[in-house]
Coordinates of C-alpha atoms and ligand atoms in Angstrom, one line a residue:
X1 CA 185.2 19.2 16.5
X2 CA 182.7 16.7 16.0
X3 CA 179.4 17.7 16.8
X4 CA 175.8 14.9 16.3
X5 CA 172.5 16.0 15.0
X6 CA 169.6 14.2 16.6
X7 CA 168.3 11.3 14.8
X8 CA 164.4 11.9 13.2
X9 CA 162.2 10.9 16.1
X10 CA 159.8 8.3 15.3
X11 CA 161.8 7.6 12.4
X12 CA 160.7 3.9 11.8
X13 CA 157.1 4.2 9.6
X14 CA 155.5 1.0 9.2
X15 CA 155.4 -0.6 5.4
X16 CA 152.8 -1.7 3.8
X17 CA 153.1 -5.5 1.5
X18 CA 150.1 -4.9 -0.9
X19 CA 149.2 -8.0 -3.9
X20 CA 151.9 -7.9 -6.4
X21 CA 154.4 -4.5 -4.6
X22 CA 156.4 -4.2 -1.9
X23 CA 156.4 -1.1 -0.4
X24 CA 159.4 0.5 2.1
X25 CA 159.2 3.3 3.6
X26 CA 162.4 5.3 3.6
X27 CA 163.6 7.8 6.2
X28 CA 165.9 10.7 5.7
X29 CA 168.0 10.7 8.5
X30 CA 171.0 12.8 9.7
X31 CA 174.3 11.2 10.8
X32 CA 176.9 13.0 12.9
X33 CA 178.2 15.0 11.0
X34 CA 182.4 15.4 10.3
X35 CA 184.6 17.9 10.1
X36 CA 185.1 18.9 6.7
X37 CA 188.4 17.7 6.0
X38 CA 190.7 19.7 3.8
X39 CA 191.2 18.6 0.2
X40 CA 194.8 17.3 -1.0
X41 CA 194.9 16.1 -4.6
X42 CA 192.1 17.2 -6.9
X43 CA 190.2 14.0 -6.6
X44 CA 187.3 14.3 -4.8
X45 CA 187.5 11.2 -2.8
X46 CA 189.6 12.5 -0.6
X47 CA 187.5 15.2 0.4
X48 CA 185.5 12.5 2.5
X49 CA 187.8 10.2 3.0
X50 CA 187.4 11.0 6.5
X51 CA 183.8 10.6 6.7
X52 CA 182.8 8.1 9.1
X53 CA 178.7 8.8 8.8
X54 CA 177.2 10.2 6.2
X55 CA 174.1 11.9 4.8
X56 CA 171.0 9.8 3.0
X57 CA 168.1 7.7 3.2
X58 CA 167.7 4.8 5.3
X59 CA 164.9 2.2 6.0
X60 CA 164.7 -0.6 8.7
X61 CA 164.7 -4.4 8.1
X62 CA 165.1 -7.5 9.5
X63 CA 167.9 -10.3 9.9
X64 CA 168.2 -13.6 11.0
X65 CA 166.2 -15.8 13.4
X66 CA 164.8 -14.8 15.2
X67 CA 164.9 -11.5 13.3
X68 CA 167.2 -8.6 13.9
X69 CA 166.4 -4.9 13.5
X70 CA 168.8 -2.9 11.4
X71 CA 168.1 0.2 9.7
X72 CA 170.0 0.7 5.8
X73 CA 170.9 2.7 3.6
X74 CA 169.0 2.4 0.3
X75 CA 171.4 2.8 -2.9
X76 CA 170.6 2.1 -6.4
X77 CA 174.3 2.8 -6.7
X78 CA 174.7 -0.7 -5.8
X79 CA 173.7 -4.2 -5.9
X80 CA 174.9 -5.6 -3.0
X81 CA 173.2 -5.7 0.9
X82 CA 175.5 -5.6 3.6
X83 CA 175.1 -5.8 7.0
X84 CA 178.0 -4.3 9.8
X85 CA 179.2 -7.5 11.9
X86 CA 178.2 -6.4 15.1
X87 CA 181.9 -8.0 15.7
X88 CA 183.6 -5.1 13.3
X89 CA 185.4 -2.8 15.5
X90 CA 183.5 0.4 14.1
X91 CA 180.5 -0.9 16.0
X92 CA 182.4 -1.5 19.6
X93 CA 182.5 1.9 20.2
X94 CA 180.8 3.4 22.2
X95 CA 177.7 5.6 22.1
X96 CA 177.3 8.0 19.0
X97 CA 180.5 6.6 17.7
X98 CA 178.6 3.3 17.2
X99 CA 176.6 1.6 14.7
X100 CA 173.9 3.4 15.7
X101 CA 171.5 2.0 13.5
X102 CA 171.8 -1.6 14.6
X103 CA 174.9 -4.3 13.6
X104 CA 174.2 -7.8 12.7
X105 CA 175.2 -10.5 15.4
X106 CA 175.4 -13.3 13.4
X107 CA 176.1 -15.8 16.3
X108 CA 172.4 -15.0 17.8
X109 CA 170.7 -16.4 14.5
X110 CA 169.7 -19.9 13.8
X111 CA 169.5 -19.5 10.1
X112 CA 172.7 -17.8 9.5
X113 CA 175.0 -19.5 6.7
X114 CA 178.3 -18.6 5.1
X115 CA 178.6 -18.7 1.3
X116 CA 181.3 -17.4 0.5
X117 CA 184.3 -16.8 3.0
X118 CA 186.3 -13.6 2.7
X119 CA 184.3 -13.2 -0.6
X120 CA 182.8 -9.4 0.3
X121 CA 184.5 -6.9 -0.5
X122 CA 183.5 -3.5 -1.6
X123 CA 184.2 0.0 -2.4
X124 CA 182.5 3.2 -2.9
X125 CA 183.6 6.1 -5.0
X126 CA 184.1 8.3 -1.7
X127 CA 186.7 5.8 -0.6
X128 CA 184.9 3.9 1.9
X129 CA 184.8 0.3 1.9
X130 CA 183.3 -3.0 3.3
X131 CA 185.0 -6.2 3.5
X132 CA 184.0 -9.8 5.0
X133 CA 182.1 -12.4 4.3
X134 CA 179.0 -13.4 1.5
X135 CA 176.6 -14.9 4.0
X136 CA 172.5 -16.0 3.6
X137 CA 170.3 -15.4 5.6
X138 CA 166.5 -14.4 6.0
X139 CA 166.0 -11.1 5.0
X140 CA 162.6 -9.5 5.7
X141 CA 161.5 -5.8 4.6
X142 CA 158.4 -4.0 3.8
X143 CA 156.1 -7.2 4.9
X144 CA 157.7 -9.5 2.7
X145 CA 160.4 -12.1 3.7
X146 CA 163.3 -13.9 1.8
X147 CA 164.6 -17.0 2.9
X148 CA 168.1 -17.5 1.8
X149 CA 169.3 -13.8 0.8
X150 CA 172.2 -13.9 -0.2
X151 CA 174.3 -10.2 1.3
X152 CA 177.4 -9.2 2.6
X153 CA 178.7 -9.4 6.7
X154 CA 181.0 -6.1 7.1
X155 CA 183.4 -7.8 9.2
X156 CA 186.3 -4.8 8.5
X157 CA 184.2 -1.7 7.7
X158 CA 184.7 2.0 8.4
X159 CA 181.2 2.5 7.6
X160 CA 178.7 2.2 11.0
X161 CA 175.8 1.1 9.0
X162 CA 174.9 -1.3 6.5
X163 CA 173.2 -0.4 2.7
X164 CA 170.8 -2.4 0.8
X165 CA 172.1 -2.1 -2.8
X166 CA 169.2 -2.5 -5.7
X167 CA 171.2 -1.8 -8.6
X168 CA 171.9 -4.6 -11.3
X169 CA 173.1 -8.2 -10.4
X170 CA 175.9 -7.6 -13.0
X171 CA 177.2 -4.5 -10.5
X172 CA 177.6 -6.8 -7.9
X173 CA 180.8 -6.7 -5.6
X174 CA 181.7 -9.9 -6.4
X175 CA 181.5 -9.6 -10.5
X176 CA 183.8 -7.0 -9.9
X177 CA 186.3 -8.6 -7.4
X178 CA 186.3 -12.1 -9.6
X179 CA 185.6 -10.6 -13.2
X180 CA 183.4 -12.8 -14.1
X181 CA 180.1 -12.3 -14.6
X182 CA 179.0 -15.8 -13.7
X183 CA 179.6 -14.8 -10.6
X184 CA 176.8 -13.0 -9.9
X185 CA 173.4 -14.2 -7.6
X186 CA 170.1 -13.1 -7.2
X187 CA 170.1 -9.9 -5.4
X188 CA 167.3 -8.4 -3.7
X189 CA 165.1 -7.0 -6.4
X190 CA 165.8 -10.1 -8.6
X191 CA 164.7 -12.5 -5.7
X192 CA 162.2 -10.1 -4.9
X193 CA 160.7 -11.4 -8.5
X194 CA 161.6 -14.9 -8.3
X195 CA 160.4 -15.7 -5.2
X196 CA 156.6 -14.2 -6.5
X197 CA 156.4 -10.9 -4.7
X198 CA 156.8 -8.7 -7.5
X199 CA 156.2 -9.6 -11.5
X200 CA 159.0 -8.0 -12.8
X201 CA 162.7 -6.2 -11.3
X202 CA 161.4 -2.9 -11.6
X203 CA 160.8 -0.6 -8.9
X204 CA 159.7 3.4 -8.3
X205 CA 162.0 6.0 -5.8
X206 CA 160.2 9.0 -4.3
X207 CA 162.3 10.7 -2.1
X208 CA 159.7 13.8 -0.8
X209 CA 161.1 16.8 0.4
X210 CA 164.3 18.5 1.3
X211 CA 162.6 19.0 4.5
X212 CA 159.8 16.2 4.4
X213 CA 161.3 12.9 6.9
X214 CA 159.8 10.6 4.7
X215 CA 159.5 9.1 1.0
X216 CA 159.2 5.3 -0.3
X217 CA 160.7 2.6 -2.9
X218 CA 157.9 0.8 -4.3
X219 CA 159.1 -2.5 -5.8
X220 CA 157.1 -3.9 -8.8
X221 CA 154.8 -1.1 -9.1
X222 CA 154.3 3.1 -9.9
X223 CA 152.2 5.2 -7.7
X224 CA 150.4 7.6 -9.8
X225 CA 150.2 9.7 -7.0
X226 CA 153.3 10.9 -6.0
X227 CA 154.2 12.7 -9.2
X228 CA 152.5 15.5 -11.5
X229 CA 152.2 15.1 -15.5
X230 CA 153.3 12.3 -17.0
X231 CA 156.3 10.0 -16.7
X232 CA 158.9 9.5 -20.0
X233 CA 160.6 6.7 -20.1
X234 CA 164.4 7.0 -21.4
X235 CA 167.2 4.5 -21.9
X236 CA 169.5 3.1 -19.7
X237 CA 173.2 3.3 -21.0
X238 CA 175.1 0.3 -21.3
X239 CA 178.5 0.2 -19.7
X240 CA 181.0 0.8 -22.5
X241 CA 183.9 -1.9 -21.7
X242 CA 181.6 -4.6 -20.6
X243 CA 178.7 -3.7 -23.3
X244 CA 176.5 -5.2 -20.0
X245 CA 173.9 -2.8 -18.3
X246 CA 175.6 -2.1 -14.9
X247 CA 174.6 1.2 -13.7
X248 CA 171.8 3.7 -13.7
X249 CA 173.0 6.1 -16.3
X250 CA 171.1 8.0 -18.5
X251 CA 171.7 11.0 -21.1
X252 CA 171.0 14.7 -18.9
X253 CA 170.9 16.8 -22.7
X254 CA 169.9 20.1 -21.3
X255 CA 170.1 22.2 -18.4
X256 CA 168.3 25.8 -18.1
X257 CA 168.6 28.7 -15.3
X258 CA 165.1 30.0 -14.7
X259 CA 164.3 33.2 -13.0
X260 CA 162.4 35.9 -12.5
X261 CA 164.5 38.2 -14.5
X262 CA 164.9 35.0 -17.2
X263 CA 166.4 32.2 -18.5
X264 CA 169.5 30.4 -19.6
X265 CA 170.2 27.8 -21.4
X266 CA 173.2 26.1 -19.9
X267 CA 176.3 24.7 -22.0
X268 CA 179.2 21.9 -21.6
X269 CA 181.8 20.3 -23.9
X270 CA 180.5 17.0 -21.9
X271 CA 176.9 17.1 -23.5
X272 CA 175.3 14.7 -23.5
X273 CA 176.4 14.4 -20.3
X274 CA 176.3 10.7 -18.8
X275 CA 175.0 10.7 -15.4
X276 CA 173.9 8.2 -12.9
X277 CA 171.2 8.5 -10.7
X278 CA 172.3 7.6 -7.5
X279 CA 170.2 7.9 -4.3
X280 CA 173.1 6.4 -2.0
X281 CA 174.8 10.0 -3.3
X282 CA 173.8 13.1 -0.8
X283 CA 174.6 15.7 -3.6
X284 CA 174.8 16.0 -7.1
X285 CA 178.1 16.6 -9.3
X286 CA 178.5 17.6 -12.7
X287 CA 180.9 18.8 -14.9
X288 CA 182.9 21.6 -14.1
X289 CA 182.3 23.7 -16.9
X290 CA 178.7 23.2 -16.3
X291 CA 179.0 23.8 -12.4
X292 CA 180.9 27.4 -12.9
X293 CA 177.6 28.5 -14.9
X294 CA 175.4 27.7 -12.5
X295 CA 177.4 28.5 -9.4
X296 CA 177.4 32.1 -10.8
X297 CA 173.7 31.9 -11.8
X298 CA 172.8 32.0 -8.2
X299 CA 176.0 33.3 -6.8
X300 CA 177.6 30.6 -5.1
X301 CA 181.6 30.9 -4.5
X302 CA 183.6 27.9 -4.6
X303 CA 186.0 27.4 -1.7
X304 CA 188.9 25.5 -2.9
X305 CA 190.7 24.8 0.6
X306 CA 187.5 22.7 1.0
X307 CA 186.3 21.7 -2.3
X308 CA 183.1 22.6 -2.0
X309 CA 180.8 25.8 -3.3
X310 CA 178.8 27.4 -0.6
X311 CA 176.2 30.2 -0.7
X312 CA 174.1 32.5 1.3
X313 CA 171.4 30.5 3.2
X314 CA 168.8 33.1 2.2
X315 CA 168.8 31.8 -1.5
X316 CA 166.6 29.2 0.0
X317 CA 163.9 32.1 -0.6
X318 CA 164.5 32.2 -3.9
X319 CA 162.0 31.6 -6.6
X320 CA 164.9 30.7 -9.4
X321 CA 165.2 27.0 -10.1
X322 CA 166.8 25.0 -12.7
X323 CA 165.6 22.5 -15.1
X324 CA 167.4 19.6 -16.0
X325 CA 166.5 17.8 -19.5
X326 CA 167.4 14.0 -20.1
X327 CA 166.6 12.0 -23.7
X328 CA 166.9 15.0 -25.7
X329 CA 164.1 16.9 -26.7
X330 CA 160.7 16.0 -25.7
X331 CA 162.2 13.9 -23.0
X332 CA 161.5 14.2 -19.4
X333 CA 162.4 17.4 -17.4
X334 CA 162.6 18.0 -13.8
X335 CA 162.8 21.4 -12.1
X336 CA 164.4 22.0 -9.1
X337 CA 164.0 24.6 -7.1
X338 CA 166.2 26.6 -4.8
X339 CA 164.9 25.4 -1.9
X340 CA 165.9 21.7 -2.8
X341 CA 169.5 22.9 -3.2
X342 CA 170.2 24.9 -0.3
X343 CA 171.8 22.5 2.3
X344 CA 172.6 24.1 5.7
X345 CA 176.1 23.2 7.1
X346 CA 175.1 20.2 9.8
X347 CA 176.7 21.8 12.9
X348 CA 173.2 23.9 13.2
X349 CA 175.4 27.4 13.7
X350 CA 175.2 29.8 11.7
X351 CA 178.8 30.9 9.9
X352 CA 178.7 34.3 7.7
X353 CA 181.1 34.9 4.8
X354 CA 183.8 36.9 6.4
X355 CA 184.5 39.0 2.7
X356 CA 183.6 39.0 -0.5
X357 CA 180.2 40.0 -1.9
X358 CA 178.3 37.7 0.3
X359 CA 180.3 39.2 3.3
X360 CA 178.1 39.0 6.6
X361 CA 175.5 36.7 5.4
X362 CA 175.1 33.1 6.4
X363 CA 176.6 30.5 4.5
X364 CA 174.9 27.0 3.5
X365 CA 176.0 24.5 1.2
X366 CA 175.4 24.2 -2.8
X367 CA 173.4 21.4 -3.7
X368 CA 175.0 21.2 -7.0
X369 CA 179.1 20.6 -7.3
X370 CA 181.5 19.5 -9.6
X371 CA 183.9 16.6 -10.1
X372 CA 186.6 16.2 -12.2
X373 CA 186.1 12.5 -14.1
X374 CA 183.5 11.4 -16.5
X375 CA 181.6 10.1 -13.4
X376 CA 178.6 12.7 -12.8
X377 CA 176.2 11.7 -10.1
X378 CA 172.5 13.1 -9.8
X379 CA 172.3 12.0 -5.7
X380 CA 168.7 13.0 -3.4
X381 CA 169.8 16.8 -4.2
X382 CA 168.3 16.2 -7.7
X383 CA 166.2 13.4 -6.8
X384 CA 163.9 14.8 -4.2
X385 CA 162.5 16.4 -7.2
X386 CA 161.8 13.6 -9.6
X387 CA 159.2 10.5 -9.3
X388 CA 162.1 8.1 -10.5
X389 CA 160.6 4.1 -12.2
X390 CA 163.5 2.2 -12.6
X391 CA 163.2 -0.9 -15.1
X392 CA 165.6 -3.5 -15.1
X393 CA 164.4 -5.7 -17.2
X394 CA 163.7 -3.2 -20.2
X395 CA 167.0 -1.3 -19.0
X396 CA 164.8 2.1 -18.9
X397 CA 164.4 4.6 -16.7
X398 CA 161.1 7.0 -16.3
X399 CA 161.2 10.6 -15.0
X400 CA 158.3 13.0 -14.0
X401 CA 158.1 15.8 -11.6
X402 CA 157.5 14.5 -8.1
X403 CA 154.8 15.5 -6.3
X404 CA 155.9 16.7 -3.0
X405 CA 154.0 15.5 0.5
X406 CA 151.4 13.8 -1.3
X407 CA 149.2 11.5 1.1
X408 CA 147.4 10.1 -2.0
X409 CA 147.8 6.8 -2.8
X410 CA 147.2 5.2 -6.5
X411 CA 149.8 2.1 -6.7
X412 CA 149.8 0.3 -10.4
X413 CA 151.7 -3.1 -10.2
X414 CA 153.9 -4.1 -13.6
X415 CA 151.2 -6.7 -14.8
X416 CA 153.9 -9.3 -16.0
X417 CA 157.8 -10.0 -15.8
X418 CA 159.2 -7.8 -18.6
X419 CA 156.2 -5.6 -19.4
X420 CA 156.7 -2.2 -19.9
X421 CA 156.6 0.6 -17.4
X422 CA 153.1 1.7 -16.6
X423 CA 151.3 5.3 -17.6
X424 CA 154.8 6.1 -19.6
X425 CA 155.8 6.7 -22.6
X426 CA 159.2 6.8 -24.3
X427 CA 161.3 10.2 -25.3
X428 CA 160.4 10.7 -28.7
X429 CA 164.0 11.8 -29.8
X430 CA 166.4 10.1 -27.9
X431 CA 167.6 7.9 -30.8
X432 CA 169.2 11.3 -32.1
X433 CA 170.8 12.0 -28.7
X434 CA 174.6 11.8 -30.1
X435 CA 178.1 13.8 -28.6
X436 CA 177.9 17.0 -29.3
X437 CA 178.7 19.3 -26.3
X438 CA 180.1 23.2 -26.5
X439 CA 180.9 25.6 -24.1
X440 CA 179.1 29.0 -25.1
X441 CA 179.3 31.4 -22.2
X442 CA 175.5 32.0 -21.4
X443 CA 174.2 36.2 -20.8
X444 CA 173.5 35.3 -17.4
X445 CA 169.9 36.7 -17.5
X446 CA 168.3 34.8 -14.9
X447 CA 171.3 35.7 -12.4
X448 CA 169.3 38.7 -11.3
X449 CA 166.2 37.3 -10.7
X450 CA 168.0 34.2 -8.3
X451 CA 169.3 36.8 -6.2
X452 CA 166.7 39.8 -6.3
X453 CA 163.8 36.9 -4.9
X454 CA 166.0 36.2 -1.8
X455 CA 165.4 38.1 0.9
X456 CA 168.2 40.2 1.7
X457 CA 168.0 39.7 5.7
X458 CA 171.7 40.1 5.6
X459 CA 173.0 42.1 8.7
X460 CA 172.1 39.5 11.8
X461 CA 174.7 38.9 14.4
X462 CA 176.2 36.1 13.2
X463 CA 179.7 34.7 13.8
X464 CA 181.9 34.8 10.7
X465 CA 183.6 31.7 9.3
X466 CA 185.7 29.9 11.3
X467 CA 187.3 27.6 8.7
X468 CA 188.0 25.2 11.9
X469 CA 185.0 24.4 13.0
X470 CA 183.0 24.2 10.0
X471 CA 181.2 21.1 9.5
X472 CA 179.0 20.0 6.6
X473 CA 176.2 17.3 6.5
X474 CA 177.0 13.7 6.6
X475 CA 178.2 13.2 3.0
X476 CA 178.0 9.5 1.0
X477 CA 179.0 9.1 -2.6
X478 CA 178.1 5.4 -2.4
X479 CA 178.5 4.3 -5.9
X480 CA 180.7 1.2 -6.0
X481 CA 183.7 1.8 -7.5
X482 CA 184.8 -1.1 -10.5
X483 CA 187.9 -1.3 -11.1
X484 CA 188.9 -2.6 -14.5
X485 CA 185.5 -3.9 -15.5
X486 CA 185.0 -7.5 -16.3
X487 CA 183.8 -10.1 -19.0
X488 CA 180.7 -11.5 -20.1
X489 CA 180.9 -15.1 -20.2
Ligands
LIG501 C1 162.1 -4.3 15.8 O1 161.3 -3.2 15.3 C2 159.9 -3.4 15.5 C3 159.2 -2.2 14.8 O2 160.0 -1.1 14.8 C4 159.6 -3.5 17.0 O3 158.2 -3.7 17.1 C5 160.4 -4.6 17.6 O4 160.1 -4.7 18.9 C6 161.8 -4.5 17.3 N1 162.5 -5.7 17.7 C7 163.6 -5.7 18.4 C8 164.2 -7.0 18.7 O5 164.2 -4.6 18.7
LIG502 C1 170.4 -20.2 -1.5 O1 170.9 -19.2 -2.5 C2 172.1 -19.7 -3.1 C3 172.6 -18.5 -3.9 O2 171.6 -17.8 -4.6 C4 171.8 -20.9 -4.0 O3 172.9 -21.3 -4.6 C5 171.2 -22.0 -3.0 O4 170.8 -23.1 -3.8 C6 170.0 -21.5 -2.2 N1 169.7 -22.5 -1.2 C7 168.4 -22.8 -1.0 C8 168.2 -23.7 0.1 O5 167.5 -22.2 -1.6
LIG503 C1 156.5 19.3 2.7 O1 156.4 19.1 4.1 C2 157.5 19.6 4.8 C3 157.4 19.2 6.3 O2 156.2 19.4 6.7 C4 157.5 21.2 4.7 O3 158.5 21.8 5.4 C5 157.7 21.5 3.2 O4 157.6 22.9 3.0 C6 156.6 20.8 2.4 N1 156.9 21.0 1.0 C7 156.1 21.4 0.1 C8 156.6 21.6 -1.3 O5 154.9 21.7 0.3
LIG504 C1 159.7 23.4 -15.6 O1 160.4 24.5 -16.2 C2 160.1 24.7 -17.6 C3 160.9 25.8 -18.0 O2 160.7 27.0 -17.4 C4 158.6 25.0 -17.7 O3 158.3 25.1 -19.1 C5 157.8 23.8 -17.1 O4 156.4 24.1 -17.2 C6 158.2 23.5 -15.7 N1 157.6 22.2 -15.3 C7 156.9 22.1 -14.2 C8 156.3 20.8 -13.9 O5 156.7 23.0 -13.4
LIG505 C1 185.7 22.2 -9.2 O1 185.7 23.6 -9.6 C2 186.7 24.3 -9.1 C3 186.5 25.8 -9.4 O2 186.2 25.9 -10.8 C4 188.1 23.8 -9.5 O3 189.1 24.6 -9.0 C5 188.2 22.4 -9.0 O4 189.4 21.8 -9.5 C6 187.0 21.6 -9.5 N1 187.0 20.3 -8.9 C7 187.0 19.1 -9.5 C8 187.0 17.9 -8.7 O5 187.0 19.1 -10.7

């Protein structure tokens, strides 16, 4: 069965271009949602293989001339912009099945330019891909347009939608695809800079809520605002066969259970863990050692025929959250609560477990999962909680607690190109962050208090699982996969 959640009403919020940022407003929006297919090998890609739309955060722009409107999905788990062809064959269907959020035709626009003929071609770690052309064209978001932007046309897609990648130029689909970092052109934050709009490739992600429609990406600035304390600035790692900086990763070092009845200090042979953050990722994935603590923490069962852990929906309720630690100590941490990770199965029924000790209560999906290579992922399940500056210049990455709904407004532009982050400063001990990860079993003492804060409205009529019409939330992993790596030239 396929079932379709509506799409946010009034979704589109007007951005704002102030002197020296660029601010876009970004809008959580739900996709159909799929079945949840059953899992064959034990990679996780296959798992959503089959998913056509997906979960995450979107934003609209503008294409061509006379301009287009197309609504994307922001990734820093990417560098390149790509637009669906309204041509690909995922966007002739019909109705729902559709490119909902607009497609590109590129024959109604004066300005449009090939560059680089059957030169696009990506790939994202969920196994969903994009392949076409490398076009320019005038690209226009948040206020502020960009002649000549150089992006991808999905001419053979099985994605409906199109993503505005804002990772590094050197992660760009076509450094990949030729191995060669010459390759590489000025993608949207680097033009964003060049052309005068912003100082410096640097940019700030607030995400809001779990249940808030809207958050922003300011480029070129920080909005002291949206976050409480003070943000910590920690390094970026460099990709270890390229030596380049490529992707968001930074060092998690710590990760507590915190309850009412106490807390935990996690462990994992993978400490420090590497982990990107990556907003184009719906959940959040770490190791598997790690993920068995804190499923049990708050007494979420892992279903293998679907590869994902699920919980009762009730621990929403729960005043238990967990704090994740990055840079070693004194570095930045970020709680999150339960009712960040608590993500109701998209078909808006209600399933209850049908045994087991959550038997009769509903069932809602983990926030936190597991995967089985060295790539962990901190997607919006993580990063709703965190006011996150990236740096790409300084290749470093600042963290504080986000401040959830603000209204305030307090925007700081960088003052120059390569200055450093503003209001932060750096992890005092991260220079001493080295390998040295165990698994301890923890007591489990804050594994009462998850559960005893719940409420315990367990006995409502409710429909037990049936395993064939489950369906979860539009899920996207959309980190682009590299294959081999490449070479600095
Ligand atoms: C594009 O979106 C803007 C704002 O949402 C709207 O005012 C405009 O009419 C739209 N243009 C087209 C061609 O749909
Ligand atoms: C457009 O961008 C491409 C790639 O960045 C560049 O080679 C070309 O010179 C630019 N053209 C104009 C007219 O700016
Ligand atoms: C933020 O706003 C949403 C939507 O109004 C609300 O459901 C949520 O509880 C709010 N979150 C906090 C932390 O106040
Ligand atoms: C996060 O949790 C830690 C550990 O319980 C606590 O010391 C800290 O004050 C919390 N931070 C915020 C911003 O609530
Ligand atoms: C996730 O954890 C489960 C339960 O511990 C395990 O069976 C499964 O293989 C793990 N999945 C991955 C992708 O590592």
């Amino acid at each position: 069965m396929r079932t379709t959640t509506s799409f946010v009403a009034g979704a589109l919020v007007a951005s704002v271009a102030q002197a020296q940022v660029v601010q876009w407003d970004i809008v959580k929006r739900q996709t159909a949602s799929n079945k949840l297919t059953r899992r064959q090998g034990d990679t996780f890609t296959e798992v959503i293989t089959n998913e056509k739309l997906r979960g995450g955060y979107f934003a609209t722009c503008q294409v061509g001339t006379p301009a287009q409107n197309l609504t994307l999905q922001l990734d820093t788990g990417s560098s390149d912009i790509w637009v669906p062809s309204s041509s690909a064959s995922v966007c002739e269907q019909s109705g729902d099945d559709g490119c909902t959020f607009g497609s590109f035709d590129e024959s109604a626009s004066t300005s449009f330019t090939v560059v680089g003929e059957n030169e696009f071609s990506i790939s994202y770690v969920d196994g969903s891909s994009s392949k076409g052309d490398y076009i320019a064209e005038t690209f226009e978001i948040g206020g502020a347009t960009l002649d000549n932007m150089t992006m991808g046309l999905g001419l053979r897609t099985d994605i409906p939608y199109g993503l505005v990648g804002v990772g590094y130029a050197l992660n760009e689909a076509i450094v990949a695809n030729t191995q060669s970092a010459s390759s590489s052109y000025d993608n949207l934050p680097v033009l964003l800079q060049k052309q005068g709009l912003i100082n410096t490739n640097a940019y700030s992600l607030w995400l809001n809520d779990l249940d808030a429609n809207t958050g922003s990406i300011l480029f070129g600035g920080i909005d002291t605002e949206k976050y409480q304390g003070d943000l910590t600035r920690i390094n970026i790692y460099k990709d270890s066969s390229s030596q380049a900086f490529t992707s968001f990763t930074v060092a998690m070092t710590s990760l507590q259970a915190v309850s009412s009845s106490g807390a935990d200090s996690l462990s994992s042979s993978a400490f420090p863990i590497p982990v990107v953050l990556d907003s184009g990722t719906t959940f959040s994935y770490l190791p598997t050692d790690l993920a068995e603590q804190v499923w049990r923490e708050v007494g979420a069962e892992y279903y293998p025929q679907y590869g994902v852990p699920l919980l009762p929906c009730n621990m929403e309720n729960s005043a238990g959250y967990f704090s994740f630690g990055f840079g070693g100590s004194g570095g930045p941490v970020i709680n999150v609560t339960m009712d960040e990770l608590v993500v109701s199965l998209a078909d808006g029924d209600p399933y209850t477990f049908p045994s087991g000790q959550h038997s009769g209560q509903a069932a809602c999906q983990f926030g936190l999962q597991n995967f089985s290579t060295s790539t962990y992922l901190l997607g919006d399940t993580f990063l709703r909680s965190a006011y996150v500056v990236y740096d790409l210049v300084n290749n470093e990455i600042a963290l504080a607690p986000t401040d959830f709904n603000a209204t305030d407004s307090n925007v700081i532009a960088f003052p120059s190109e390569g200055a450093q982050i503003p209001s932060a400063t750096a992890a005092p001990n991260q220079a001493e962050v080295t390998q040295s990860g165990s698994l301890t079993t923890p007591t489990y003492g804050a594994s009462g208090g998850f559960k005893d804060d719940a409420a315990s409205a367990a006995s409502m009529l409710l429909p037990a699982f049936d395993w064939s019409r489950i369906a979860v939330m539009g899920v996207s992993m959309s980190l682009m996969m590299v294959g081999s790596g490449f070479f600095l030239l």
